[in-house]
Each structure stands twice: as C-alpha cells, then as structure tokens.
PDB file of C-alpha atoms and ligand atoms in Angstrom:
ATOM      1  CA  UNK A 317     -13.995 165.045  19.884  1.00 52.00           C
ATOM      2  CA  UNK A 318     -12.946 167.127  22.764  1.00 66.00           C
ATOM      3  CA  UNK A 319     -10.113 166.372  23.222  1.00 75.00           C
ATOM      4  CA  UNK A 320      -8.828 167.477  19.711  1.00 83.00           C
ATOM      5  CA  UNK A 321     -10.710 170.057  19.605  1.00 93.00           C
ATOM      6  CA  UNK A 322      -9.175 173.323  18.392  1.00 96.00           C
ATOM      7  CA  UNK A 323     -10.181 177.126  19.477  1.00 98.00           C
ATOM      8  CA  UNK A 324      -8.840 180.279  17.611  1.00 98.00           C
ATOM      9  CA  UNK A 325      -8.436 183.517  19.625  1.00 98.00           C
ATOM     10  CA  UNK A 326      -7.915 186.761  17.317  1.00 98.00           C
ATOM     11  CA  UNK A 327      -8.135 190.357  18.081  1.00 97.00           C
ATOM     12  CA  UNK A 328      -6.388 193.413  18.287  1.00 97.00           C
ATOM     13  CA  UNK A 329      -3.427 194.168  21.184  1.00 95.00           C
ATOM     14  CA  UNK A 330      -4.350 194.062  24.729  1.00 95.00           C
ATOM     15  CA  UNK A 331      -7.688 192.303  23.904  1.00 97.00           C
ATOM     16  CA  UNK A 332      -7.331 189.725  26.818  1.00 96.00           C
ATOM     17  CA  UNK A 333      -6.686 187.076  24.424  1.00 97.00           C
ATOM     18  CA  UNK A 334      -3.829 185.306  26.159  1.00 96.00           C
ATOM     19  CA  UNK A 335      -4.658 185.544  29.935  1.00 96.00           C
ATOM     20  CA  UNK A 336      -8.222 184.363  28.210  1.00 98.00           C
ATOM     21  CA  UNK A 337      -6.526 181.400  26.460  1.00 97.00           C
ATOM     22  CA  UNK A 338      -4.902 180.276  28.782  1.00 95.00           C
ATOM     23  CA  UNK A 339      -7.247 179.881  31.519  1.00 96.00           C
ATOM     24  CA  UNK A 340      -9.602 178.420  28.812  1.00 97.00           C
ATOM     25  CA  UNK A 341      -6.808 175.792  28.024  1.00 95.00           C
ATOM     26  CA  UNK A 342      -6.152 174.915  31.364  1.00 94.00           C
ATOM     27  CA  UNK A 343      -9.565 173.870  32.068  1.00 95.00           C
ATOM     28  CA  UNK A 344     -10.419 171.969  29.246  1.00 95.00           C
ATOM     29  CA  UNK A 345      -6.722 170.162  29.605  1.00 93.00           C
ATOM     30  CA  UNK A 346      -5.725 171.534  26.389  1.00 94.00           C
ATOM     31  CA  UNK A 347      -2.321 173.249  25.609  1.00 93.00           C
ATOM     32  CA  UNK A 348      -1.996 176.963  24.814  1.00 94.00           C
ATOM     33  CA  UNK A 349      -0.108 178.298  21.935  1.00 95.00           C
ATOM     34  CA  UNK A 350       0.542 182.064  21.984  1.00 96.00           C
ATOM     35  CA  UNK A 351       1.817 182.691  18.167  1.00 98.00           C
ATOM     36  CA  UNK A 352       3.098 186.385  19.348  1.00 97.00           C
ATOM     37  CA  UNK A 353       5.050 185.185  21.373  1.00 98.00           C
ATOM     38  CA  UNK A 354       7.141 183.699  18.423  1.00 98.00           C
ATOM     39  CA  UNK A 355       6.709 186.948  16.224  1.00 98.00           C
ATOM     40  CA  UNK A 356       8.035 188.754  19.149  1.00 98.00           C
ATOM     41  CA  UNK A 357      11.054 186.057  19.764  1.00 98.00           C
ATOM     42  CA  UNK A 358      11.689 186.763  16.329  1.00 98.00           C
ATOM     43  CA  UNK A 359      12.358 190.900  16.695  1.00 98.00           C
ATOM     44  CA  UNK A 360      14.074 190.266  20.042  1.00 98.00           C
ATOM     45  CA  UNK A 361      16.807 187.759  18.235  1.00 98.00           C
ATOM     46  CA  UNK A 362      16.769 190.349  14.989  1.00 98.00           C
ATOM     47  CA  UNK A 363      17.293 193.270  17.452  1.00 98.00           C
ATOM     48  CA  UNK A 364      20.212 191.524  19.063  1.00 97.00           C
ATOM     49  CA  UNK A 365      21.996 190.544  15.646  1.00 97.00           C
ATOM     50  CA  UNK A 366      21.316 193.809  13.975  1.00 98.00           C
ATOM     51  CA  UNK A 367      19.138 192.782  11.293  1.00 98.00           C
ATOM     52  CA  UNK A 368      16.840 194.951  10.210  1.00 98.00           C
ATOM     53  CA  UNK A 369      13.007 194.547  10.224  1.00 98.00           C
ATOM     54  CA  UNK A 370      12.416 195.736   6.797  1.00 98.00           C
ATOM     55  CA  UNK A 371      14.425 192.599   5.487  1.00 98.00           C
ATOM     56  CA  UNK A 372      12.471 190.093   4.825  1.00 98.00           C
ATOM     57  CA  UNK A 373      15.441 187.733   3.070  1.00 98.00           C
ATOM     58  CA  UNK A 374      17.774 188.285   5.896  1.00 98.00           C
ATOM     59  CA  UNK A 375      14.922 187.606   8.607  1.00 98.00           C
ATOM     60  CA  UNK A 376      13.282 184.794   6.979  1.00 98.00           C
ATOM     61  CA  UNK A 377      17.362 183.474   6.887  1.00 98.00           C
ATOM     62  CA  UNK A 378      17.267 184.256  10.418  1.00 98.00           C
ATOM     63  CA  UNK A 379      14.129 182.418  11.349  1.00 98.00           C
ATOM     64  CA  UNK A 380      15.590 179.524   9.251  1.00 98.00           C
ATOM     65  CA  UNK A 381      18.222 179.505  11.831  1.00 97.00           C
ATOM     66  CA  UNK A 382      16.525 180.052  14.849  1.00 98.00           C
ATOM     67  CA  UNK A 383      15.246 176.861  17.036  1.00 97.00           C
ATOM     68  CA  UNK A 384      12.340 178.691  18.974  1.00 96.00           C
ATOM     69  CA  UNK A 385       9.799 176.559  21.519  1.00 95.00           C
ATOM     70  CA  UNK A 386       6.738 177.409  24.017  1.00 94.00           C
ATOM     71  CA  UNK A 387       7.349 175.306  27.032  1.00 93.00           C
ATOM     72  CA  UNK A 388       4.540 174.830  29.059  1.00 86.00           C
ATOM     73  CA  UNK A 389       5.824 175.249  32.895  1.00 85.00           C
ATOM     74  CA  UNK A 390       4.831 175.978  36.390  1.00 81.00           C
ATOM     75  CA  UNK A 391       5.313 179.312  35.874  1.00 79.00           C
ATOM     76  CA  UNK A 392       3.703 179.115  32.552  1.00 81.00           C
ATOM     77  CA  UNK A 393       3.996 179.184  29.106  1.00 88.00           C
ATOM     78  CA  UNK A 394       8.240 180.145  28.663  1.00 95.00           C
ATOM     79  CA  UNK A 395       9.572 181.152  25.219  1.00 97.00           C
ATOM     80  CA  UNK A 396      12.540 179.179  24.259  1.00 97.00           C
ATOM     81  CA  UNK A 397      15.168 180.773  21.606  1.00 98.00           C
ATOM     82  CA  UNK A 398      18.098 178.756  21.351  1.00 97.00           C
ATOM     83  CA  UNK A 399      17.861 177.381  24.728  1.00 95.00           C
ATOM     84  CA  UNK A 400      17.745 180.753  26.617  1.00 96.00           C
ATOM     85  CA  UNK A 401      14.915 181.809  28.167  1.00 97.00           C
ATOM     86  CA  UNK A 402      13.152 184.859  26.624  1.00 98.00           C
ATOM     87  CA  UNK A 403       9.867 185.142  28.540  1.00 96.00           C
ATOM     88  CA  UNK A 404      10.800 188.450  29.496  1.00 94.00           C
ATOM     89  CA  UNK A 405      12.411 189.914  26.775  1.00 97.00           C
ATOM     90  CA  UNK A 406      10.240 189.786  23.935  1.00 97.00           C
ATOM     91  CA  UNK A 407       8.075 191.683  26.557  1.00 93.00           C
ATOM     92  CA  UNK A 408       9.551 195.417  26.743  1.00 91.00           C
ATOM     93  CA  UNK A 409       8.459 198.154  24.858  1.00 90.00           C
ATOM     94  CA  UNK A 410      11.489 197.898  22.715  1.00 95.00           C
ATOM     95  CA  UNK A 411      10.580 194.604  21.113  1.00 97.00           C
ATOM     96  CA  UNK A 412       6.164 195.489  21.555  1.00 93.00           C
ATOM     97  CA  UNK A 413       6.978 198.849  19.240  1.00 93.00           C
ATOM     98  CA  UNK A 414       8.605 197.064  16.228  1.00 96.00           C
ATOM     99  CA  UNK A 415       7.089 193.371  16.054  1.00 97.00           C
ATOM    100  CA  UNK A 416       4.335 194.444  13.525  1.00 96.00           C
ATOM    101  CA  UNK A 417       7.305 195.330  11.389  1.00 97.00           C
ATOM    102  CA  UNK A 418       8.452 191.386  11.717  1.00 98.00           C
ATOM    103  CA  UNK A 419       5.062 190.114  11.129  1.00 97.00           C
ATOM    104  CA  UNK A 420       4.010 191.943   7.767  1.00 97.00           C
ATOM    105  CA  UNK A 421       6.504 189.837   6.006  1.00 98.00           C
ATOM    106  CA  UNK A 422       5.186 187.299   3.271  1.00 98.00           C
ATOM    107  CA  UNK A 423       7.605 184.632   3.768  1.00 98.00           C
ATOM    108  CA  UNK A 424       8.103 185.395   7.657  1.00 98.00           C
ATOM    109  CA  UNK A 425       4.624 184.411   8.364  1.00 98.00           C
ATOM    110  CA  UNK A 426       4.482 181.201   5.942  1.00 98.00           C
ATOM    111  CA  UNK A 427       7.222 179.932   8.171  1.00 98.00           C
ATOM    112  CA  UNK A 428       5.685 180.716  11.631  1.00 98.00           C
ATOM    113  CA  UNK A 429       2.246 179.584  10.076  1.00 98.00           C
ATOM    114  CA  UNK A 430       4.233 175.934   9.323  1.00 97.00           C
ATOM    115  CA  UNK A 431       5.556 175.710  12.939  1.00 96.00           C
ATOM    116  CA  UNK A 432       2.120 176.553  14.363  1.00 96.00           C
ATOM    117  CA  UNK A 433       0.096 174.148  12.538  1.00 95.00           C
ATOM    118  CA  UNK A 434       2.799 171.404  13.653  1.00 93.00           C
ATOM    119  CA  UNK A 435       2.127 172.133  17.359  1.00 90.00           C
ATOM    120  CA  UNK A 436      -1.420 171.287  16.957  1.00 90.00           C
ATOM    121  CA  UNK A 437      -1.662 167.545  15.980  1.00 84.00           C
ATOM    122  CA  UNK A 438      -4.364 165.221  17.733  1.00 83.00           C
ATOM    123  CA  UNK A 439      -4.071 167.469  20.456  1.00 86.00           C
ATOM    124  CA  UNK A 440      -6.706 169.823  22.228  1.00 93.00           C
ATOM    125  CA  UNK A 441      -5.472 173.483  21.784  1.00 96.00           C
ATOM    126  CA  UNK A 442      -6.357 177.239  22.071  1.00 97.00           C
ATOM    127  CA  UNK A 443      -3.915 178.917  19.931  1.00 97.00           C
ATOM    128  CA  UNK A 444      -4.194 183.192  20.254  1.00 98.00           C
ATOM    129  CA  UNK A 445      -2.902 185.728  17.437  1.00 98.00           C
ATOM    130  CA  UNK A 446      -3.987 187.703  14.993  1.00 97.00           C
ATOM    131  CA  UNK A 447      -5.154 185.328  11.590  1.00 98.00           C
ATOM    132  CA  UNK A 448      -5.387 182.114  13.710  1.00 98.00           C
ATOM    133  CA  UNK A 449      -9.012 181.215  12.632  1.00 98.00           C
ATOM    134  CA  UNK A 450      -8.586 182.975   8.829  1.00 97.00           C
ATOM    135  CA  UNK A 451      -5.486 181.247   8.473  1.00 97.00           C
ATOM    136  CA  UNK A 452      -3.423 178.827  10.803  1.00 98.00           C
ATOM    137  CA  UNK A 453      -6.528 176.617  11.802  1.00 97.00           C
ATOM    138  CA  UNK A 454      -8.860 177.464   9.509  1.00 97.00           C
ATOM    139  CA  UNK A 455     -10.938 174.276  10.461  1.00 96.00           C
ATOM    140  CA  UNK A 456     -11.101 175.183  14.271  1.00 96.00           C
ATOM    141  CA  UNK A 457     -14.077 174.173  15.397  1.00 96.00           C
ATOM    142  CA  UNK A 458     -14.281 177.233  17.703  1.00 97.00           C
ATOM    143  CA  UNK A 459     -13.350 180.861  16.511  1.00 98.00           C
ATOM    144  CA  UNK A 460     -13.749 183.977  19.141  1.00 98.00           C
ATOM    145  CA  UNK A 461     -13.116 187.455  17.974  1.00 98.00           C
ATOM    146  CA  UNK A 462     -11.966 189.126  20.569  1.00 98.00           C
ATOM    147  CA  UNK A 463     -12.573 192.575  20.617  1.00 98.00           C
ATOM    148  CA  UNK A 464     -12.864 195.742  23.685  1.00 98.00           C
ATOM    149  CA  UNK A 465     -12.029 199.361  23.445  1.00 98.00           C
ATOM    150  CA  UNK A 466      -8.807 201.060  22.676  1.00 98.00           C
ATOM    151  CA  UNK A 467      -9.543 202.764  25.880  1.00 98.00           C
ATOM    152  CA  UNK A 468     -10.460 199.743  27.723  1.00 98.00           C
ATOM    153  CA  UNK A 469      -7.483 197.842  26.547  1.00 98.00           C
ATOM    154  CA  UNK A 470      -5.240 200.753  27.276  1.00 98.00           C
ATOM    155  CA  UNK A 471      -6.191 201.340  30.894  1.00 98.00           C
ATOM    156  CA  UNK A 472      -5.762 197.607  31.417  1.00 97.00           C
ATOM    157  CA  UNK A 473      -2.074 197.347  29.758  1.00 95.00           C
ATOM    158  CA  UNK A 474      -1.187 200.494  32.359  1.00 97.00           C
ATOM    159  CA  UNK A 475      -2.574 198.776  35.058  1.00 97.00           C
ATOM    160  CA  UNK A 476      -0.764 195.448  34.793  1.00 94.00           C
ATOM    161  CA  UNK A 477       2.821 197.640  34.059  1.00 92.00           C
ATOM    162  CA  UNK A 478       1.892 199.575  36.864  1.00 96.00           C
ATOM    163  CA  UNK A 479       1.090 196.305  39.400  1.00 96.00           C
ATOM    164  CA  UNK A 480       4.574 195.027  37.991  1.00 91.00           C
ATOM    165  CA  UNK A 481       6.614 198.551  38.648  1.00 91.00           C
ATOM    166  CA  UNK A 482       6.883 199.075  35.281  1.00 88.00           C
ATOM    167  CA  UNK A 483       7.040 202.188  33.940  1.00 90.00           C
ATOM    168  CA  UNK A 484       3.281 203.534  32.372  1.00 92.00           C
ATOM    169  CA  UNK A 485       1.927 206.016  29.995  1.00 96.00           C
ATOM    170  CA  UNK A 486      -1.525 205.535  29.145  1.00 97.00           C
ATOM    171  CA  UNK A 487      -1.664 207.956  26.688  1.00 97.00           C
ATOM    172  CA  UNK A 488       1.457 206.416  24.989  1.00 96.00           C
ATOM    173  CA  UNK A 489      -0.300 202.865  25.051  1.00 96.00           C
ATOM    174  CA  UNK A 490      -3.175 204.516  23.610  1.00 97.00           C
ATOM    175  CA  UNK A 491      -1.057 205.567  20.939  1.00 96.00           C
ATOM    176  CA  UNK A 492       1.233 202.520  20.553  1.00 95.00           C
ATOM    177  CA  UNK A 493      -2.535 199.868  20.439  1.00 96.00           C
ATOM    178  CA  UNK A 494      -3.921 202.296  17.663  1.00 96.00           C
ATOM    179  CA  UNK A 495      -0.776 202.051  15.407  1.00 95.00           C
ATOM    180  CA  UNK A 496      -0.043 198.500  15.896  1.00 94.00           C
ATOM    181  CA  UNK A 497      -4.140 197.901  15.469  1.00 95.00           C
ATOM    182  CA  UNK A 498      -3.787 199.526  11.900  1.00 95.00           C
ATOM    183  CA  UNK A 499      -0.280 198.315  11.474  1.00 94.00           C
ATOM    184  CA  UNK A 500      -2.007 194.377  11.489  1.00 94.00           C
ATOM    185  CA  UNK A 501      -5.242 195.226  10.612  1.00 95.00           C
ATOM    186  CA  UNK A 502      -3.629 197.247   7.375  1.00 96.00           C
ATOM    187  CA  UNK A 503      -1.191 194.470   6.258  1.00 95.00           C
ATOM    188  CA  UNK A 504      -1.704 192.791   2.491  1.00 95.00           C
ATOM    189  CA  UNK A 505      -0.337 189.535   4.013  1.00 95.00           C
ATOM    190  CA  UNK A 506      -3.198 187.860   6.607  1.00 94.00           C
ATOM    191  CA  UNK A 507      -4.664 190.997   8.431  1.00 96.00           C
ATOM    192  CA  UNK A 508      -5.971 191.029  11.402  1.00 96.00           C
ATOM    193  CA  UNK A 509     -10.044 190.427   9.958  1.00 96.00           C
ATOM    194  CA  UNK A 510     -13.009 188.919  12.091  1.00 97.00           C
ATOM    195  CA  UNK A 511     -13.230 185.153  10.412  1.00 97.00           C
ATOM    196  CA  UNK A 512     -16.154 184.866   8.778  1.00 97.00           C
ATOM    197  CA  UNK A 513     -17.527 181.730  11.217  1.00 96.00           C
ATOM    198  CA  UNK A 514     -15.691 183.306  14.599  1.00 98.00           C
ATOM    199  CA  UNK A 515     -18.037 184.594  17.309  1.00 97.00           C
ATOM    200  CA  UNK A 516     -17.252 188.267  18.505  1.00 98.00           C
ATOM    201  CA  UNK A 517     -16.704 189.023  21.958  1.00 98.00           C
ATOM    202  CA  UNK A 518     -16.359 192.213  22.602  1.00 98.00           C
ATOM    203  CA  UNK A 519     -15.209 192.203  26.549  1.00 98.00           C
ATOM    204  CA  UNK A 520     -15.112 196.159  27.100  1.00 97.00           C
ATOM    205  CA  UNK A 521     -17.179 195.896  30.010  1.00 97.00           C
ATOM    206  CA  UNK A 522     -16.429 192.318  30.984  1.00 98.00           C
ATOM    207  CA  UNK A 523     -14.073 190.590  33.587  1.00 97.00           C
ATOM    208  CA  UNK A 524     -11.410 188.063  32.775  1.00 98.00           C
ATOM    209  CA  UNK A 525     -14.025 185.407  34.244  1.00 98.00           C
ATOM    210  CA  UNK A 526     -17.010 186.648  32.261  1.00 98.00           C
ATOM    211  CA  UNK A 527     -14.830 186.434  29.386  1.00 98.00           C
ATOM    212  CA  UNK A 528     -13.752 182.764  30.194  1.00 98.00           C
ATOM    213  CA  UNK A 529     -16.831 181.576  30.901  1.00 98.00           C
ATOM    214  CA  UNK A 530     -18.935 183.135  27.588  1.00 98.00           C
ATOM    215  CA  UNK A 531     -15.705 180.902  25.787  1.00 98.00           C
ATOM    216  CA  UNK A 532     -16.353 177.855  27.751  1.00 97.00           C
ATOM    217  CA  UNK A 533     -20.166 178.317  27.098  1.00 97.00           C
ATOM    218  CA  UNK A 534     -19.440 178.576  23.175  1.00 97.00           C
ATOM    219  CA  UNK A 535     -17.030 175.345  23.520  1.00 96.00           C
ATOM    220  CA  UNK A 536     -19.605 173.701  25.161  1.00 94.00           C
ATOM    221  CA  UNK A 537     -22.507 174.762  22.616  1.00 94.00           C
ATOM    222  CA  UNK A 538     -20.487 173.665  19.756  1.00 92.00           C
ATOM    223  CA  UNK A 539     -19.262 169.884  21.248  1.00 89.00           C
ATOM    224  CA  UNK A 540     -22.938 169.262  21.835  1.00 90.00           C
ATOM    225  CA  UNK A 541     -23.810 170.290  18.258  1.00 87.00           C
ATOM    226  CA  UNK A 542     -21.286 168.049  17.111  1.00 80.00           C
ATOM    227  CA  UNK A 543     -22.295 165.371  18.769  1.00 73.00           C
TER     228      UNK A 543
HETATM  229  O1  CDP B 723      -0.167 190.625  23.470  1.00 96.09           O
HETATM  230  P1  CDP B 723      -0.245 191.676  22.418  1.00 96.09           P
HETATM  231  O2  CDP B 723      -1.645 191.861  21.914  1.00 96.09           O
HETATM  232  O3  CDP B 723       0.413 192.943  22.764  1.00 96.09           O
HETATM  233  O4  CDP B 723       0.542 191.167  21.164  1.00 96.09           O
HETATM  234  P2  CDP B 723       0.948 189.711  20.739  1.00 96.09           P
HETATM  235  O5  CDP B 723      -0.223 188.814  20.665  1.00 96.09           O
HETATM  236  O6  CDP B 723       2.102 189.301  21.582  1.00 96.09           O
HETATM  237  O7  CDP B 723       1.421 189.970  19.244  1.00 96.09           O
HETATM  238  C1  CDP B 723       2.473 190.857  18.941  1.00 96.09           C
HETATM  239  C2  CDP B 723       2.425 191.214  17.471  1.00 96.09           C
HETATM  240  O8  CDP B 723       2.745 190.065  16.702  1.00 96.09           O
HETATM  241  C3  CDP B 723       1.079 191.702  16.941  1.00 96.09           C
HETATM  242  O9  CDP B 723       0.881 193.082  17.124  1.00 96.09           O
HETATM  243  C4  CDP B 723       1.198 191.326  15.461  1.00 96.09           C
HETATM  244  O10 CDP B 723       1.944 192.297  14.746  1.00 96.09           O
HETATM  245  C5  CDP B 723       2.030 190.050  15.489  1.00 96.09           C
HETATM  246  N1  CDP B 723       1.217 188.833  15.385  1.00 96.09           N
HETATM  247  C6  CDP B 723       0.776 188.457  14.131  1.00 96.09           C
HETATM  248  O11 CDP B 723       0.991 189.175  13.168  1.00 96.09           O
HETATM  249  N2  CDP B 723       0.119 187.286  13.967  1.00 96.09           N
HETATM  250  C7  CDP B 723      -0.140 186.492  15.007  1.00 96.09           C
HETATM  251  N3  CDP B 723      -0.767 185.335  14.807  1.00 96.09           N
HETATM  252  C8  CDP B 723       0.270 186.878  16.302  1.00 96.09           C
HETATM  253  C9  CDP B 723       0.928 188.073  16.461  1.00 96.09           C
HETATM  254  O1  CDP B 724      -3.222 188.830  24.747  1.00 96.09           O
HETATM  255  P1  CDP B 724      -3.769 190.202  24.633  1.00 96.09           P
HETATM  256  O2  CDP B 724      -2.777 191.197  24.186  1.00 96.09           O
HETATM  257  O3  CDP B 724      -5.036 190.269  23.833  1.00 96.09           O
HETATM  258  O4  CDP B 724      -4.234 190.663  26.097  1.00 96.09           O
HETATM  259  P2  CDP B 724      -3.746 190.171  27.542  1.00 96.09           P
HETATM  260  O5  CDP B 724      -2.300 190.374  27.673  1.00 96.09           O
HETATM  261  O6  CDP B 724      -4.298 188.833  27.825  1.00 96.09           O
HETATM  262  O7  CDP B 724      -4.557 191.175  28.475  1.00 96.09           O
HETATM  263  C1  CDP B 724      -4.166 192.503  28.682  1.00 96.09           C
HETATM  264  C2  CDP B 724      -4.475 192.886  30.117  1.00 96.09           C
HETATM  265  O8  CDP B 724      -5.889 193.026  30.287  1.00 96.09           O
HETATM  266  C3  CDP B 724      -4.029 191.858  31.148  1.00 96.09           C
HETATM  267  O9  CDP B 724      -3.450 192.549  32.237  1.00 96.09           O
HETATM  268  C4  CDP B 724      -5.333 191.194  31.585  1.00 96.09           C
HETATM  269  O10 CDP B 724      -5.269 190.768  32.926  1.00 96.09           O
HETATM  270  C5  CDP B 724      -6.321 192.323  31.441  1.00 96.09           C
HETATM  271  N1  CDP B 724      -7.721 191.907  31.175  1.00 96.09           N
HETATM  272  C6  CDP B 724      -8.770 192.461  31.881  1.00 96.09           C
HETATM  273  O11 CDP B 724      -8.519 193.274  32.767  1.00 96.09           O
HETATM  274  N2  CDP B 724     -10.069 192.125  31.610  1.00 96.09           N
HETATM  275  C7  CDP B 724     -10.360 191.267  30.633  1.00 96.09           C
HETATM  276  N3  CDP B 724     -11.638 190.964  30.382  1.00 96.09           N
HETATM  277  C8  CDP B 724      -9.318 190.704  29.879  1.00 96.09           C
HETATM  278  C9  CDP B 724      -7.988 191.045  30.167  1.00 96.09           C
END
C-alpha cells in the first residue's frame, strides 16, 4: 500500500508546496510531479511562438504539439519541452505573470489533467498544483491544503530571488500572489478550492521541516488506518 500510495499538494503561490513535495517524495521513495511546471512550459513555448493566451483553440493545438516531460535528475526535477531544457525559463517573471491566463482554459487543463494522471500508475507519488486532490487524483489517499500568509509567502519568494541575485520587490510579489491567488481561486474551470477530505496546513509560522514532518506524520496516520 505504500508504495502506491498517492499525496495531493494544493494551495495558493509560494505556499511551499514544491520544496515540501519534494522532500516528502524523496523520503518515502516516491516520485514528484510538479503540474505547474507544465502550465508554465506551456506559456513559455506560447510566448516564444506568439500565440496568444486568450486562445484556447490555438493553445490547446499547441499543447497537442508539444512533447513536454519532468525528468527526475541530480539536480532535480528538469522540465523537458521538445528536448530542451526549460528548468529555468518557465521560472522568470515573464512566464510567473501570465500562466494563470494558460491555465483557465477548459480544454487546456483536460489535456494536462490526461498527462498527469498517466504519470501516476502503480507508482508512489506526491503530485503539487492547484486542483490535484479535487480533480487529477481525486482518490489520493492523502490530501494537504497548503495554505500561509500572503505576507509570509511574499517575504519568502523575495528572499529566495534575493539568495539567487535576482532582482526583488516585495511589494510587487505581494501584488503579483494576490492576483494570481484570485486569478485560480476565481476560475469556472477547477479553482483552486480546499478538497473536501484534504487536511489544511497552514505553515505561516512553520519551517520547511515542520512542514515536512506534519506531512510525513499525516502519511503515516493514514497507512496505519489502512492497514
Ligand atoms: O510555484 P508557484 O506557486 O508560483 O506556481 P506553480 O505551482 O508553478 O503554478 C503556476 C500557475 O499554474 C498557477 O498560478 C496556476 O495558474 C497554474 N496551475 C494550475 O492552474 N493548476 C495546477 N495544477 C498547477 C498550476
Ligand atoms: O511551490 P510553491 O509555490 O507553493 O512554494 P515553494 O516554491 O516551494 O516555496 C516558496 C519559498 O518559500 C521557497 O523559497 C521555500 O524555500 C520557502 N519556504 C519557507 O521558507 N518555509 C516554508 N515552510 C515553506 C517554504
């Protein structure tokens, strides 16, 4: 049973949901799947071939198209578009400002929903995102809501662009979390909403450890249940 187990990770930007999930997959042995990583792969290829984000058709057509994988490496989890590597990329502001544009599309998300569920067979996986317990893995057995303050997540998003020389605003992150927050949480196509059955963590005043190990703690809660 554990070692198919799934875990859902939702929550708003900047939560802590990835560097949570990942640290949570890597000590149960279980791989990661970061699904905005392939919304944001997504914008970064539209932005390059000058389709626009209001087009659902043409991006849908694009996605169609588009061979994207998450390659777990050394270094990490690498995103994969066409055999380039766009780790980076789908990382600067230019892509973070517009991929809630990408991901309100009806038949966008059906598709990305299809190539997400595939990833998961008979394996053990966290998979983090926005309507991963309401609507990729609706059967997880585990479902964390991961929640902290726009603040909170604010000051930490400054603090990692400062620690890699990138260039900060926290009042602009403040700004750019609230609208993307209401951008997904606003959507009619699978908002971001609290699962009904998903535990919330709200990790305002917690550390990345705390956070892990309150996760591994629920894991561990729910295998013996099952039992
Ligand atoms: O890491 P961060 O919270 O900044 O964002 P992300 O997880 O990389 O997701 C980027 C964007 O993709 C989100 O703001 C959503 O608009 C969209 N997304 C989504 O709609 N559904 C998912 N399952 C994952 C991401
Ligand atoms: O994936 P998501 O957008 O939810 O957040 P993230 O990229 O995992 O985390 C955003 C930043 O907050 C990262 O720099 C984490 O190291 C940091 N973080 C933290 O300081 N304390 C936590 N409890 C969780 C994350």
């Amino acid at each position: 049973m554990m070692n198919t187990m799934t875990i859902a990770i939702d929550g708003p930007a900047a939560a802590g949901k990835s560097t949570v999930a990942k640290k949570v997959a890597e000590k149960l042995s279980f791989i990661y799947v970061d699904t905005g990583a392939m919304y944001r792969a997504l914008t970064w290829k539209a932005i390059q071939e000058k389709v626009s984000l209001e087009d659902e058709e043409a991006l849908f057509s694009l996605l169609s198209r588009t061979d994207l994988n998450l390659v777990q490496s050394d270094k990490g989890q690498l995103v994969i578009v066409d055999q380039n590597d766009v780790s980076e990329l789908i990382r600067t502001a230019e892509v973070t400002n517009q991929v809630s544009i990408t991901a309100k599309h009806r038949k966008v998300r059906e598709e990305m929903v299809r190539r997400q569920q595939e990833l998961v067979k008979d394996k053990g996986v966290v998979m983090d995102g926005r309507d991963i317990g309401t609507h990729v893995l609706p059967d997880a057995e585990v479902k964390i809501f991961m929640i902290a303050s726009v603040d909170e997540r604010a000051e930490r998003r400054h603090k990692e662009n400062v620690e890699k020389g990138f260039p900060s605003n926290l009042e602009e992150l403040k700004e750019e979390i609230r609208r993307r927050d209401e951008l997904d949480s606003n959507r009619a196509v699978s908002p971001l909403i609290k699962a009904d059955d998903a535990v919330e963590v709200d990790t305002t005043s917690m550390n990345i450890e705390e956070v892990v190990d309150r996760i591994l703690q629920i894991v561990k809660q729910k295998s013996e249940e099952e039992e």
